[in-house]
Coordinates of C-alpha atoms in Angstrom, one line a residue:
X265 CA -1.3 -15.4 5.2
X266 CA -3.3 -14.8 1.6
X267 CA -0.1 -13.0 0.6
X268 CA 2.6 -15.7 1.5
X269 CA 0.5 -17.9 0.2
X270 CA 0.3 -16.0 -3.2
X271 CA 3.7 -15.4 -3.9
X272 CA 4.3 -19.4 -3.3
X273 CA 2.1 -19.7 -5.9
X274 CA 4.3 -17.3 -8.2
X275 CA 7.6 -18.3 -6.7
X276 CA 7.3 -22.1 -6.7
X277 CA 7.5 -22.9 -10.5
X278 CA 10.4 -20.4 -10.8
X279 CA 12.4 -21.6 -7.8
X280 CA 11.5 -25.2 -9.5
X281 CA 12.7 -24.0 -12.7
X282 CA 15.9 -22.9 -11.1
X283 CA 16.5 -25.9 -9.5
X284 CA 16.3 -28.3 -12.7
X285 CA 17.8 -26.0 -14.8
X286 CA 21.1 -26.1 -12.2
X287 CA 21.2 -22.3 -13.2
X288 CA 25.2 -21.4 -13.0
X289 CA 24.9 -17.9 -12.9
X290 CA 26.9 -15.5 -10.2
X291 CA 25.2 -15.3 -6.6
X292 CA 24.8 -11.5 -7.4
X293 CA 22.5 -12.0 -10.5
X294 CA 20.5 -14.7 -8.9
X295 CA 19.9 -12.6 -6.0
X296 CA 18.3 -9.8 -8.9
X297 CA 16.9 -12.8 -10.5
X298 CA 14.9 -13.1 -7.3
X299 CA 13.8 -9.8 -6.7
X300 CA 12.6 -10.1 -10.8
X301 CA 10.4 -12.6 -9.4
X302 CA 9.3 -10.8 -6.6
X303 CA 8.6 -7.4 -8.8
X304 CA 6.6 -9.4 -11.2
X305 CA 4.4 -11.3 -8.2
X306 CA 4.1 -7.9 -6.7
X307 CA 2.2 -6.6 -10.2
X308 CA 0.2 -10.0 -10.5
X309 CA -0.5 -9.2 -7.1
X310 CA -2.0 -5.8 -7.2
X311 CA -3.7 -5.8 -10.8
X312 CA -5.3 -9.4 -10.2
X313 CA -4.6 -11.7 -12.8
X314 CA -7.0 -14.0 -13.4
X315 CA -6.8 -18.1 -12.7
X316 CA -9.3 -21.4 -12.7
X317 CA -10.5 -19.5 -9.3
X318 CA -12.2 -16.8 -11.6
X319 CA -13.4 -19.6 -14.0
X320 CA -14.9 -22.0 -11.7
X321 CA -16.3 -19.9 -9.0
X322 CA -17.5 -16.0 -8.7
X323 CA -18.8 -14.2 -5.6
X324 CA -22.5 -14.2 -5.1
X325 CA -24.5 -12.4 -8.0
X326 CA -21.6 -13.4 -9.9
X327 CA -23.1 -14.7 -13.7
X328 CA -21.9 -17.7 -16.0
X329 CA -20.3 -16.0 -18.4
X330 CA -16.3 -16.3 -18.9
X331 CA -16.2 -13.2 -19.8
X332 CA -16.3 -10.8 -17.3
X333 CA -14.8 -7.8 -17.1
X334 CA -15.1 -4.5 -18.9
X335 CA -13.5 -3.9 -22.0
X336 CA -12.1 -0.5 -23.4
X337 CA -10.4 -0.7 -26.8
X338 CA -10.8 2.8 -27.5
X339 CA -7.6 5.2 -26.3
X340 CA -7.9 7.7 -23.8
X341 CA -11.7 7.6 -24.1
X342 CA -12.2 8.4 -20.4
X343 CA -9.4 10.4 -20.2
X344 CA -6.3 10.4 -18.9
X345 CA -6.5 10.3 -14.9
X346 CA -4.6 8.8 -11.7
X347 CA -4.4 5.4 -12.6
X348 CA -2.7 6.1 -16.0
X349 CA 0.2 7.6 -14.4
X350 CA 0.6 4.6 -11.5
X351 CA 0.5 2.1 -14.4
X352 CA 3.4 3.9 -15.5
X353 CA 5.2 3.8 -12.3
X354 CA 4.0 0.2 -11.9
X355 CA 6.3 -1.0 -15.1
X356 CA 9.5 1.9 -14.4
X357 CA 11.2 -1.4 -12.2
X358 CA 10.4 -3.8 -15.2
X359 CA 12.0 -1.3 -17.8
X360 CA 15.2 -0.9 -15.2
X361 CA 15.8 -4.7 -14.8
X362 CA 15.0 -6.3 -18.1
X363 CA 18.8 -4.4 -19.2
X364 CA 20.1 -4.5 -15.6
X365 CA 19.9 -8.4 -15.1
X366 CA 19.9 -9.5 -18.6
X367 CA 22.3 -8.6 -21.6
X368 CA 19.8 -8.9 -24.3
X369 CA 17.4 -6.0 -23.2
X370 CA 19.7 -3.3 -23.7
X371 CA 18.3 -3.1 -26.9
X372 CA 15.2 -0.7 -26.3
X373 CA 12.9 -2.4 -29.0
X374 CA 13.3 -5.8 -27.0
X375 CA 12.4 -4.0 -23.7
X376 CA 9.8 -2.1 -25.0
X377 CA 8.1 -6.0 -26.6
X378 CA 8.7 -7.5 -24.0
X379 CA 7.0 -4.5 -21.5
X380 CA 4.0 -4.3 -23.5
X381 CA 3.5 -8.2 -23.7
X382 CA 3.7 -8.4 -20.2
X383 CA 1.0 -5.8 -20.0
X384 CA -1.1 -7.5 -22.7
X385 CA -0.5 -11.2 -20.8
X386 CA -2.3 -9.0 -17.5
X387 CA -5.3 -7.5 -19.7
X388 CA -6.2 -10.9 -21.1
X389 CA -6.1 -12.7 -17.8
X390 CA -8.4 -9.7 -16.8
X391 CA -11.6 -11.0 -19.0
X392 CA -11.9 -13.3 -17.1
X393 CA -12.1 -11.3 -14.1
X394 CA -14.4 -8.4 -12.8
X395 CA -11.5 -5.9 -13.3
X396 CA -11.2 -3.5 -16.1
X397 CA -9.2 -4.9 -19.8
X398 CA -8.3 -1.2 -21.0
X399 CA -6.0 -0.7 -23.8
X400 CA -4.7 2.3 -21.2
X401 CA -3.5 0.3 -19.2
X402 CA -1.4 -1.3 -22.1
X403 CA 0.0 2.0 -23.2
X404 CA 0.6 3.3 -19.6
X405 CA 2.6 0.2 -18.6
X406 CA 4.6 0.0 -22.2
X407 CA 5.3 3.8 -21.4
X408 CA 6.7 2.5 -18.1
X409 CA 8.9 0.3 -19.4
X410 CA 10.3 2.8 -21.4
X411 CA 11.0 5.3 -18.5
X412 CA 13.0 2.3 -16.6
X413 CA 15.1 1.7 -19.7
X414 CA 15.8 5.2 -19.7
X415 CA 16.6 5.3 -16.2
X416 CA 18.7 2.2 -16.3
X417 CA 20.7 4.3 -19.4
X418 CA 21.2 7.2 -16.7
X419 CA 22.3 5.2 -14.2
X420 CA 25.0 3.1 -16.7
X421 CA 26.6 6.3 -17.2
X422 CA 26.8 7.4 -13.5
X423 CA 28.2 4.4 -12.2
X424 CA 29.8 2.6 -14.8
X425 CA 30.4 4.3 -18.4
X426 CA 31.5 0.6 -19.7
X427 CA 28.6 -1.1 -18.0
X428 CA 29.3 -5.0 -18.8
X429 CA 27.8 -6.9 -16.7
X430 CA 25.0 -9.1 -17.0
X431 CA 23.5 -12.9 -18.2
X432 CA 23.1 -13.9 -22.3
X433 CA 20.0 -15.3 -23.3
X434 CA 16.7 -13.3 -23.9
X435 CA 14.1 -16.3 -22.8
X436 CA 15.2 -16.0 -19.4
X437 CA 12.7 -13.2 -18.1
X438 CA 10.0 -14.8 -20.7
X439 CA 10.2 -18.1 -18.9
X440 CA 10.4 -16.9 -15.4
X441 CA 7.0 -14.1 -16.3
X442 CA 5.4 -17.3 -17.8
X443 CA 5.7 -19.8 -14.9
X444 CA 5.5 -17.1 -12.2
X445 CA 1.6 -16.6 -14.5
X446 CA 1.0 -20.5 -14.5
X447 CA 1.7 -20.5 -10.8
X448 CA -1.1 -17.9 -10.1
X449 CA -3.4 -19.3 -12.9
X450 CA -3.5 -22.8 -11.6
X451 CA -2.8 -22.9 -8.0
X452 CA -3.8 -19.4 -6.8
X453 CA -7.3 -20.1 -4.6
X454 CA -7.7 -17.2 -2.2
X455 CA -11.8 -18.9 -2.1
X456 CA -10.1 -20.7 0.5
X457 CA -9.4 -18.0 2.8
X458 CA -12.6 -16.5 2.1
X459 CA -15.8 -17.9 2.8
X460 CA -18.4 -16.0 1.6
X461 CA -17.4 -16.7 -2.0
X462 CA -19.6 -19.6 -3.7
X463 CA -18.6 -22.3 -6.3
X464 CA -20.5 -21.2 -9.4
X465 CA -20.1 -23.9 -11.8
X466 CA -20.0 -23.2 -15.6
X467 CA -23.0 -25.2 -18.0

């Protein structure tokens, strides 16, 4: 039930967006369009972005300040161990269909921006949080993102040596990652499904 109700949250402003928009494009891209959607839920989803939820209330022996989570800023100082590598793996699919669905990021500098901002958009969400902000994580995903572009190259030249396919436009996956983010941020209260969690109001 928590997770139907979190990718509503995600899906909701995209499908609205969609909808007002009157997007034109072929049923084949809309159906990738939707599993974009889905792929960037999915990573909200298991790193745990932060929302109002983390703002306004905290489990019990939480504390008042905004700022919650641990910060690392300094490279590799622990290490590298497990969860570097499954932060890579976590951004491969982003890398893959950035250039798959959209025309634009078949240029590897945009891919790799727009990897590493989607990272960076997840640490800063984080402070707010109890989770970990670790620049590793930043470098592991943008690293990820990389490997998916690379894979999406390989696979180009398998299937389709004159791969043309594909929509114009570069805001596209910027505007869905955005309101997909607002969706979580605002309306994303799992408080509600469980009730040992507090209000904690901020002074």
């Amino acid at each position: 039930m928590v997770a139907i109700y979190s990718a509503l949250c995600a899906f909701l402003p995209c499908i609205s967006y969609l909808i007002i928009k009157n997007r034109k494009e072929k049923k084949f891209y809309l159906i990738f369009i939707l599993l974009f959607i889905l792929y960037i839920w999915m990573v909200y989803n298991v790193t745990g972005v932060g929302g109002l939820t983390d703002i306004f209330y905290a489990p019990e022996g939480g504390n008042d300040s905004i700022i919650k989570a641990n910060i690392n800023l300094n490279p590799f100082s622990n290490g590298i161990g497990i969860t570097f590598y499954l932060n890579i793996i976590m951004c491969i699919p982003l890398g893959f269909l950035l250039p798959f669905i959209w025309k634009d990021y078949r240029k590897l500098y945009k891919t790799l921006l727009l990897g590493a901002g989607f990272s960076l958009l997840i640490e800063i969400s984080q402070l707010i949080t109890t989770r970990a902000t670790d620049v590793d994580d930043l470098i592991a995903n943008t690293i990820g993102a990389f490997v998916g572009y690379i894979i999406w190259l390989i696979f180009t030249k398998i299937f389709n040596k004159n791969f043309k396919g594909g929509l114009n436009g570069s805001k596209g996956p910027i505007i869905y990652i955005a309101l997909s983010f607002l969706g979580m941020f605002f309306l994303y209260f799992p408080f509600w499904f469980a009730l040992n969690i507090e209000p904690i109001l901020l002074n």
